[in-house]
PDB file of C-alpha atoms and ligand atoms in Angstrom:
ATOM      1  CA  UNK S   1     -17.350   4.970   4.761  1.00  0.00           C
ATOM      2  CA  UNK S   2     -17.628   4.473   8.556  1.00  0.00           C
ATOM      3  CA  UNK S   3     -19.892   1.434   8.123  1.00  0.00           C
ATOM      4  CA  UNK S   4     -17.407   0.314   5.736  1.00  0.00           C
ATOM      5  CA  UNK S   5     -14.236   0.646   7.484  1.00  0.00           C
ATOM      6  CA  UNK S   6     -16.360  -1.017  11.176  1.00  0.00           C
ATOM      7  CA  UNK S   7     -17.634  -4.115   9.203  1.00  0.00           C
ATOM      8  CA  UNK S   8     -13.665  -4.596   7.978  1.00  0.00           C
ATOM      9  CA  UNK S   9     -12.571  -4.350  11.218  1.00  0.00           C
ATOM     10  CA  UNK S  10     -14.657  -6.700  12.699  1.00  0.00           C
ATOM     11  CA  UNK S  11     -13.775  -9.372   9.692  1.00  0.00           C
ATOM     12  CA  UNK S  12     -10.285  -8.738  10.044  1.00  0.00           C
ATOM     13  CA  UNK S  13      -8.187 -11.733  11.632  1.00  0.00           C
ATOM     14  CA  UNK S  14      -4.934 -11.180  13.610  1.00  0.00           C
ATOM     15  CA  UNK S  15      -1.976 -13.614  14.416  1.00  0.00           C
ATOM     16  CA  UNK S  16      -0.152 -12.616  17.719  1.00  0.00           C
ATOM     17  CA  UNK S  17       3.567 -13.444  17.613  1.00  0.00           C
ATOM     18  CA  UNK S  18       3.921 -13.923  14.296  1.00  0.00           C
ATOM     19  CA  UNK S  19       6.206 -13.772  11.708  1.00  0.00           C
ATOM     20  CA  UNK S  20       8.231 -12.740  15.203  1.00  0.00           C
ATOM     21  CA  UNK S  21       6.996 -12.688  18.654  1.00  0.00           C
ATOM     22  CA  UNK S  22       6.029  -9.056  19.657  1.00  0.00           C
ATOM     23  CA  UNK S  23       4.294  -8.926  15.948  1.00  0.00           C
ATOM     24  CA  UNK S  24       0.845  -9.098  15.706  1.00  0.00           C
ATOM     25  CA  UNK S  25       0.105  -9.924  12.256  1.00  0.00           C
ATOM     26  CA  UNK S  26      -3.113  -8.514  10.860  1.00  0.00           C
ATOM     27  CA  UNK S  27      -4.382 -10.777   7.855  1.00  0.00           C
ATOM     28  CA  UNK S  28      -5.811  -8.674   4.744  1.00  0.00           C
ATOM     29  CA  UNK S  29      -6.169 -11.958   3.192  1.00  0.00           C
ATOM     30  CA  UNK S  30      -8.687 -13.041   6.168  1.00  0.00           C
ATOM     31  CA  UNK S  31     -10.803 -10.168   4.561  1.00  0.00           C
ATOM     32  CA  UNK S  32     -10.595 -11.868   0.657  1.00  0.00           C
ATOM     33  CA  UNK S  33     -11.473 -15.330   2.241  1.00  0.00           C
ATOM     34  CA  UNK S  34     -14.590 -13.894   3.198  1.00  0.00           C
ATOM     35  CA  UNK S  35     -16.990 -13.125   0.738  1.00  0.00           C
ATOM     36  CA  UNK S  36     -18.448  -9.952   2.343  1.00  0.00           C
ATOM     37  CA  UNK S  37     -15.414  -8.971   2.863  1.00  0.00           C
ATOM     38  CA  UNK S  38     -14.079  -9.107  -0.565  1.00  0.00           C
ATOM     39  CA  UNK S  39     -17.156  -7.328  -1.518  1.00  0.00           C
ATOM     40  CA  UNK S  40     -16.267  -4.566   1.225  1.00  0.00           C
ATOM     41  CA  UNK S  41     -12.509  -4.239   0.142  1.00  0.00           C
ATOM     42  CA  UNK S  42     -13.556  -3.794  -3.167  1.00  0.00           C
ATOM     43  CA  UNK S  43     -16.094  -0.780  -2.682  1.00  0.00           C
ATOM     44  CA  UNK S  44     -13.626   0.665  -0.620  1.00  0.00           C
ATOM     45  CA  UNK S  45     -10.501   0.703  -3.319  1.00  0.00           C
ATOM     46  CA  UNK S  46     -13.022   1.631  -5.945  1.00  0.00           C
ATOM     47  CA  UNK S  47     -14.121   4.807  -4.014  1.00  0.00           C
ATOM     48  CA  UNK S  48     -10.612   5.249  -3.620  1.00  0.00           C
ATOM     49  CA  UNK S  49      -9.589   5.140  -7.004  1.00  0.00           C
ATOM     50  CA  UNK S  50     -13.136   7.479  -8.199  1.00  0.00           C
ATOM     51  CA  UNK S  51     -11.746  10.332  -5.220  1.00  0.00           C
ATOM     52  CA  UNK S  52      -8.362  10.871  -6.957  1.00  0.00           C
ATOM     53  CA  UNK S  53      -9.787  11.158 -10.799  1.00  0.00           C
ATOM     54  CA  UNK S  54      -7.696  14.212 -12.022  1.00  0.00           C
ATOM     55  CA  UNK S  55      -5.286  14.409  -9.041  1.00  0.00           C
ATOM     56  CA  UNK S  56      -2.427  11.742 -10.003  1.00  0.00           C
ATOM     57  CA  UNK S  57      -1.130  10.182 -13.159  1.00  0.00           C
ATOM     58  CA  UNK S  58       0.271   6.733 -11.784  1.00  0.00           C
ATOM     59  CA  UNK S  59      -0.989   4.429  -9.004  1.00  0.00           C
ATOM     60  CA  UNK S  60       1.946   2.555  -7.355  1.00  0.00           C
ATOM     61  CA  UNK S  61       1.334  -0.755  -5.683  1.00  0.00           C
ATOM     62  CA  UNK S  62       3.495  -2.413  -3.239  1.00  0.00           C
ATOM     63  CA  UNK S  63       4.908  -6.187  -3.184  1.00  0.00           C
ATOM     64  CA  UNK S  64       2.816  -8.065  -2.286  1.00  0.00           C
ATOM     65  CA  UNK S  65      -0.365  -6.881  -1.138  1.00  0.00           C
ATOM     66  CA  UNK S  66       0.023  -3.106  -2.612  1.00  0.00           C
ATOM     67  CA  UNK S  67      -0.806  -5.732  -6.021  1.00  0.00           C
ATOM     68  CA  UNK S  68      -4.620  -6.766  -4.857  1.00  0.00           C
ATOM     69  CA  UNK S  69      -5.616  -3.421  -4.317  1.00  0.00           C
ATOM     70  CA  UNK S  70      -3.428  -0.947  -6.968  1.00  0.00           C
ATOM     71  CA  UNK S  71      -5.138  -1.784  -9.959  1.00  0.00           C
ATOM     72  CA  UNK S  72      -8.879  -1.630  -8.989  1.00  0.00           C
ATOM     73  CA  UNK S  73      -7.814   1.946  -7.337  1.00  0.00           C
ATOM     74  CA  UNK S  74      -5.872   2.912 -11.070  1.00  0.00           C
ATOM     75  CA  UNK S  75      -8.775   1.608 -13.514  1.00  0.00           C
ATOM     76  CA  UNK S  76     -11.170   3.813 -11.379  1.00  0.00           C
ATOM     77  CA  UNK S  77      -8.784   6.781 -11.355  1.00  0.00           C
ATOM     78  CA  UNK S  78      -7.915   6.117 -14.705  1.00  0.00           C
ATOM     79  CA  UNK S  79      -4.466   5.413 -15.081  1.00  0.00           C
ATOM     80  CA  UNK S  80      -1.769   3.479 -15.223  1.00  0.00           C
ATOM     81  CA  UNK S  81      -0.757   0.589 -12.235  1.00  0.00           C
ATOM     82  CA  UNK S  82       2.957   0.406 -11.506  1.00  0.00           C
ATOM     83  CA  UNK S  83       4.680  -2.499  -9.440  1.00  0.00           C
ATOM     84  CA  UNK S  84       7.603  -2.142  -6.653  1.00  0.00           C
ATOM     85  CA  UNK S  85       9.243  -5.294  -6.037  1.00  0.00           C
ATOM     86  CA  UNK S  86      11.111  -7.081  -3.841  1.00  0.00           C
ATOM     87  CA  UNK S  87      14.711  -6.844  -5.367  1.00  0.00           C
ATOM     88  CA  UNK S  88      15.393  -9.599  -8.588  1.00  0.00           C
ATOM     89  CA  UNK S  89      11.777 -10.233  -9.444  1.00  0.00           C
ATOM     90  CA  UNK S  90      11.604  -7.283 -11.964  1.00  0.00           C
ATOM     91  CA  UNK S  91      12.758  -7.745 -15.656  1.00  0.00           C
ATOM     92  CA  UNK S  92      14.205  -4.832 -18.041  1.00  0.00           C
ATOM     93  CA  UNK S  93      16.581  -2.009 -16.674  1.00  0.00           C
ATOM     94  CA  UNK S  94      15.652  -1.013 -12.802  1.00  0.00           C
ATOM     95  CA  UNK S  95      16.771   1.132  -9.756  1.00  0.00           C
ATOM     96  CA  UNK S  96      16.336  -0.116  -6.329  1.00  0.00           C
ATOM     97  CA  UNK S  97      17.129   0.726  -2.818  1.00  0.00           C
ATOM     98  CA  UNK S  98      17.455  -1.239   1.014  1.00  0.00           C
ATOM     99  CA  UNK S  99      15.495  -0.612   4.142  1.00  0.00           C
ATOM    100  CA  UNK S 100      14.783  -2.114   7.352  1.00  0.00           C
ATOM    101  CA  UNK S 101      11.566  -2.960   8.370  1.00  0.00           C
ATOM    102  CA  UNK S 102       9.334  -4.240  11.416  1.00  0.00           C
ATOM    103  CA  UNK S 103      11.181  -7.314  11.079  1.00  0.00           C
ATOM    104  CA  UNK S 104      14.292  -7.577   9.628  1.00  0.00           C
ATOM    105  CA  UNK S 105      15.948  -6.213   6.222  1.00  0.00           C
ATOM    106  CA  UNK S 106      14.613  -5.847   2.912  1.00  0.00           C
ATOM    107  CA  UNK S 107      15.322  -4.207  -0.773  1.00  0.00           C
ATOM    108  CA  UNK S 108      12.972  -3.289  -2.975  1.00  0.00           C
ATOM    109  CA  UNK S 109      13.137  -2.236  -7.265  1.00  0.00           C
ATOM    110  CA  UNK S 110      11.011  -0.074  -9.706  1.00  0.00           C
ATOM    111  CA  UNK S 111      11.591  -0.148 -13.291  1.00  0.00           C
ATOM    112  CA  UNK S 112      13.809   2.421 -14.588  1.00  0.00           C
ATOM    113  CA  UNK S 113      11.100   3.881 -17.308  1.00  0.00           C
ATOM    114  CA  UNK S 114       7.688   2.975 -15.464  1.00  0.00           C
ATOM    115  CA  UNK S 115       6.950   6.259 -15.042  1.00  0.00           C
ATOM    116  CA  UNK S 116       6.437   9.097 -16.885  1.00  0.00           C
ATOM    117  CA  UNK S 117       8.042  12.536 -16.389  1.00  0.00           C
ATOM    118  CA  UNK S 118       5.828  14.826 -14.312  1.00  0.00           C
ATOM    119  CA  UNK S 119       3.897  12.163 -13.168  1.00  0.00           C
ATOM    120  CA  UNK S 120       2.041  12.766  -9.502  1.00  0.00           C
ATOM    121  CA  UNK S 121       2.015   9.200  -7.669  1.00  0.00           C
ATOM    122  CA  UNK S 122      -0.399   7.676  -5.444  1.00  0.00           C
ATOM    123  CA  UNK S 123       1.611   4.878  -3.629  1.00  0.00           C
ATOM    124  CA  UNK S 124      -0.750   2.010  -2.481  1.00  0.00           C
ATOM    125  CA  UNK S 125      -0.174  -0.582   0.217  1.00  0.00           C
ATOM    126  CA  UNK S 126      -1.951  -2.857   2.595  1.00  0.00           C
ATOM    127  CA  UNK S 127      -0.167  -2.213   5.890  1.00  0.00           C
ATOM    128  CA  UNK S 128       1.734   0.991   7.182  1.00  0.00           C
ATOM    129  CA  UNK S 129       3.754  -0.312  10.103  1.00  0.00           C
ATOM    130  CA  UNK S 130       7.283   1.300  10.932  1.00  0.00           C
ATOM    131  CA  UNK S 131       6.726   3.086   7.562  1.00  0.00           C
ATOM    132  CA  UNK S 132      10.334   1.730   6.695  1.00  0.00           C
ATOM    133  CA  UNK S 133       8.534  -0.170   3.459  1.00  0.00           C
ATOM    134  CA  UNK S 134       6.855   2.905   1.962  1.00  0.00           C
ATOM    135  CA  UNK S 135       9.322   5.670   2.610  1.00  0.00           C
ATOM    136  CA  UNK S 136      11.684   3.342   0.572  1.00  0.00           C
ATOM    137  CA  UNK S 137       9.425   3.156  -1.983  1.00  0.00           C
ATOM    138  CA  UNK S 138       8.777   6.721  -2.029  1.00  0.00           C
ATOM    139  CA  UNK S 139      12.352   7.970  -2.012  1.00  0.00           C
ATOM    140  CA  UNK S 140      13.048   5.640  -4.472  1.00  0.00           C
ATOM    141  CA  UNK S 141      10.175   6.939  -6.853  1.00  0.00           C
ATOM    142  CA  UNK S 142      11.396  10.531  -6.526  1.00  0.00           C
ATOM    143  CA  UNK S 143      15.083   9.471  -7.022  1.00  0.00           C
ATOM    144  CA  UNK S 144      13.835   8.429 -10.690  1.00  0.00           C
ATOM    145  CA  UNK S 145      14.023  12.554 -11.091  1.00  0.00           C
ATOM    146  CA  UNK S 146      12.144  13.622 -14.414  1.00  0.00           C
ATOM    147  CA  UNK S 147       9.820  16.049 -12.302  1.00  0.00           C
ATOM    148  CA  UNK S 148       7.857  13.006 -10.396  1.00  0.00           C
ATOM    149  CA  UNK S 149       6.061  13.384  -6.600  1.00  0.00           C
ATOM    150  CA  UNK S 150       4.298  11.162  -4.712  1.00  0.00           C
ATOM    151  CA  UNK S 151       1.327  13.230  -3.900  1.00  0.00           C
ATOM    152  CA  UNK S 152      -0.576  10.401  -1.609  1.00  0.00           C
ATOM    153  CA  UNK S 153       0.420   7.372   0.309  1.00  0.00           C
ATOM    154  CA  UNK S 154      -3.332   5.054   0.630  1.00  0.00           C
ATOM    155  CA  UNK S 155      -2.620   1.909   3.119  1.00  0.00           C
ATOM    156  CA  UNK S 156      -5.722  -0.122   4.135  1.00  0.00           C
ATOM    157  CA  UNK S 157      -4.288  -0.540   7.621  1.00  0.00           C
ATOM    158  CA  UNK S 158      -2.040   1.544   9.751  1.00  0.00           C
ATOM    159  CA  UNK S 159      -0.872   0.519  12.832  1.00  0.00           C
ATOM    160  CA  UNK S 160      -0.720   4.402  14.118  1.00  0.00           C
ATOM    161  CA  UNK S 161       1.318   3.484  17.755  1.00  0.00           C
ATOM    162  CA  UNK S 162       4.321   3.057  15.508  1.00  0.00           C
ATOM    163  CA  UNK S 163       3.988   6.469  13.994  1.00  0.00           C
ATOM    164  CA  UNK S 164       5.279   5.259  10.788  1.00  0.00           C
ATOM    165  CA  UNK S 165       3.893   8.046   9.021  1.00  0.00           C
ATOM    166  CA  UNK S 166       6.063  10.630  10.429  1.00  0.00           C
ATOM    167  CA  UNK S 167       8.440   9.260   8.267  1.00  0.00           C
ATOM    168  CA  UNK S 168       6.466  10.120   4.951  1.00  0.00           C
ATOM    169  CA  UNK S 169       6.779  13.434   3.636  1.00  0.00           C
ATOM    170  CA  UNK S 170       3.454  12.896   1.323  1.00  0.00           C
ATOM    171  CA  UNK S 171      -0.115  12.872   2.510  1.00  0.00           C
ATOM    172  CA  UNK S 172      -0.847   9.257   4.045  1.00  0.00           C
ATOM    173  CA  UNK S 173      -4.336   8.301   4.226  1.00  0.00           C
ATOM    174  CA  UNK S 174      -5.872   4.794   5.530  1.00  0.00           C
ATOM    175  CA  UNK S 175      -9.178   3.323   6.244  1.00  0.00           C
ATOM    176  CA  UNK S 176      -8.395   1.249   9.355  1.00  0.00           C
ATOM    177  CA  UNK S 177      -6.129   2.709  11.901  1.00  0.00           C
ATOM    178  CA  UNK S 178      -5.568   0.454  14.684  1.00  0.00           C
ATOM    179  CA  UNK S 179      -3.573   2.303  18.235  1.00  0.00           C
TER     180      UNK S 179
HETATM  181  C1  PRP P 201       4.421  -5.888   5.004  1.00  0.00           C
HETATM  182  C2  PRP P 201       3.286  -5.014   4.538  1.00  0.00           C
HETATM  183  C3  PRP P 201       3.968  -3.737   4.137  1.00  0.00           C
HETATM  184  C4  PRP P 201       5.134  -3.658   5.105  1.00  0.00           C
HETATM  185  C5  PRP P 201       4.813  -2.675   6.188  1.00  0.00           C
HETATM  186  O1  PRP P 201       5.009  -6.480   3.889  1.00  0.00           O
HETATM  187  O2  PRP P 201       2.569  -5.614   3.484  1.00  0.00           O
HETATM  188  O3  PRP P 201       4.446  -3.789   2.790  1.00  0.00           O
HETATM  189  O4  PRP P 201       5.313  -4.973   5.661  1.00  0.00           O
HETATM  190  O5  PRP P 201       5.851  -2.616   7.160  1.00  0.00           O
HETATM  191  P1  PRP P 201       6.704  -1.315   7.452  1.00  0.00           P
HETATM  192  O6  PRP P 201       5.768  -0.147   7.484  1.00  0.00           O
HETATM  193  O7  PRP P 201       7.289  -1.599   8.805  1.00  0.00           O
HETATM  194  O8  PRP P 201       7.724  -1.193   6.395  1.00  0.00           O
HETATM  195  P2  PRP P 201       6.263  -7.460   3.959  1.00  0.00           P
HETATM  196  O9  PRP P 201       7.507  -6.669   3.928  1.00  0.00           O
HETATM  197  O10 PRP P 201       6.058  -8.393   5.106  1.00  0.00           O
HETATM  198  O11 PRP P 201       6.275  -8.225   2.584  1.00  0.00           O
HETATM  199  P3  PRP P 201       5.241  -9.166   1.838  1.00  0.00           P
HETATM  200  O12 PRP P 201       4.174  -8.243   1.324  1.00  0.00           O
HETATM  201  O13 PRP P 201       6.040  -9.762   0.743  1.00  0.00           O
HETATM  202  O14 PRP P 201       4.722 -10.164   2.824  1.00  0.00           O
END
């Protein structure tokens, strides 16, 4: 996993100052425009998915990136994918809440019935920065009542110096944590 996680790292491009100066923007799409890469980020969400078999009901992916990554990690674990979206984007009956994050404000939705009572969530996402993104997500999954936890927060990058995860009350795991 170490040889994985080192060969991402080096692939991985970054984009100082941007969206906002002070922001440096890590890429995970520099890692899909490279074959080796791809191949990498793959073997890493199916291992993923294959170490939670048995452990949660429900993968939850995250707009936008959460979506490249959440259903390779629920086919392995065997269930069902589930999208949060950025607020309007979702048809059918839905419950939503606002955040801020790293750079400016944001809302996100879930549908009302995506998930099933008793369901244990894993919450998937590309990037944990100020954590703002998935502790809005998370609060707004256990809101939905009916007996449902997040159990796990996965992110493929953390950016640790923010200590975003102190504002998750799950687990949080990652494979690239950058200080
Ligand atoms: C990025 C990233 C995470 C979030 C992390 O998405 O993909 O979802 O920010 O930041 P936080 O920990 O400070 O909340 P963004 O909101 O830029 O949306 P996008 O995926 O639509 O580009």
């Amino acid at each position: 996993d170490q040889d994985l996680s080192d060969a991402l790292r080096a692939k991985l491009k970054s984009y100082p100052d941007f969206p906002k100066p002070g922001i440096n923007f890590l890429d995970v799409f520099s890692l899909y425009a490279d074959l080796e890469g791809s191949q990498i980020l793959n073997e890493v969400f199916i291992r993923k998915g294959r170490s939670v078999i048995g452990q949660i009901d429900v993968v939850v992916g995250l707009d936008a990136r959460g979506f490249l990554m959440g259903p390779i990690i629920a086919r392995e674990a065997n269930v069902p994918f589930v999208p949060v979206r950025k607020s309007g984007k979702l048809p059918g009956l839905t419950v939503g809440t606002a955040y801020s994050l790293e750079y400016g404000e944001a809302s996100v939705e879930i549908q009302k019935d995506a998930i099933p009572e008793k369901a244990r969530v894993l919450i998937v996402d590309d990037l944990l920065a100020t954590g703002g993104t998935l502790n809005a997500a998370a609060t707004l999954i256990s809101k939905l009542g009916l007996g449902i936890t997040v159990t796990e927060c996965f992110v493929l990058m953390e950016l640790a110096f923010l200590k975003g995860r102190d504002k998750i009350t799950s687990k949080v795991s990652c494979t690239l944590s950058f200080d």
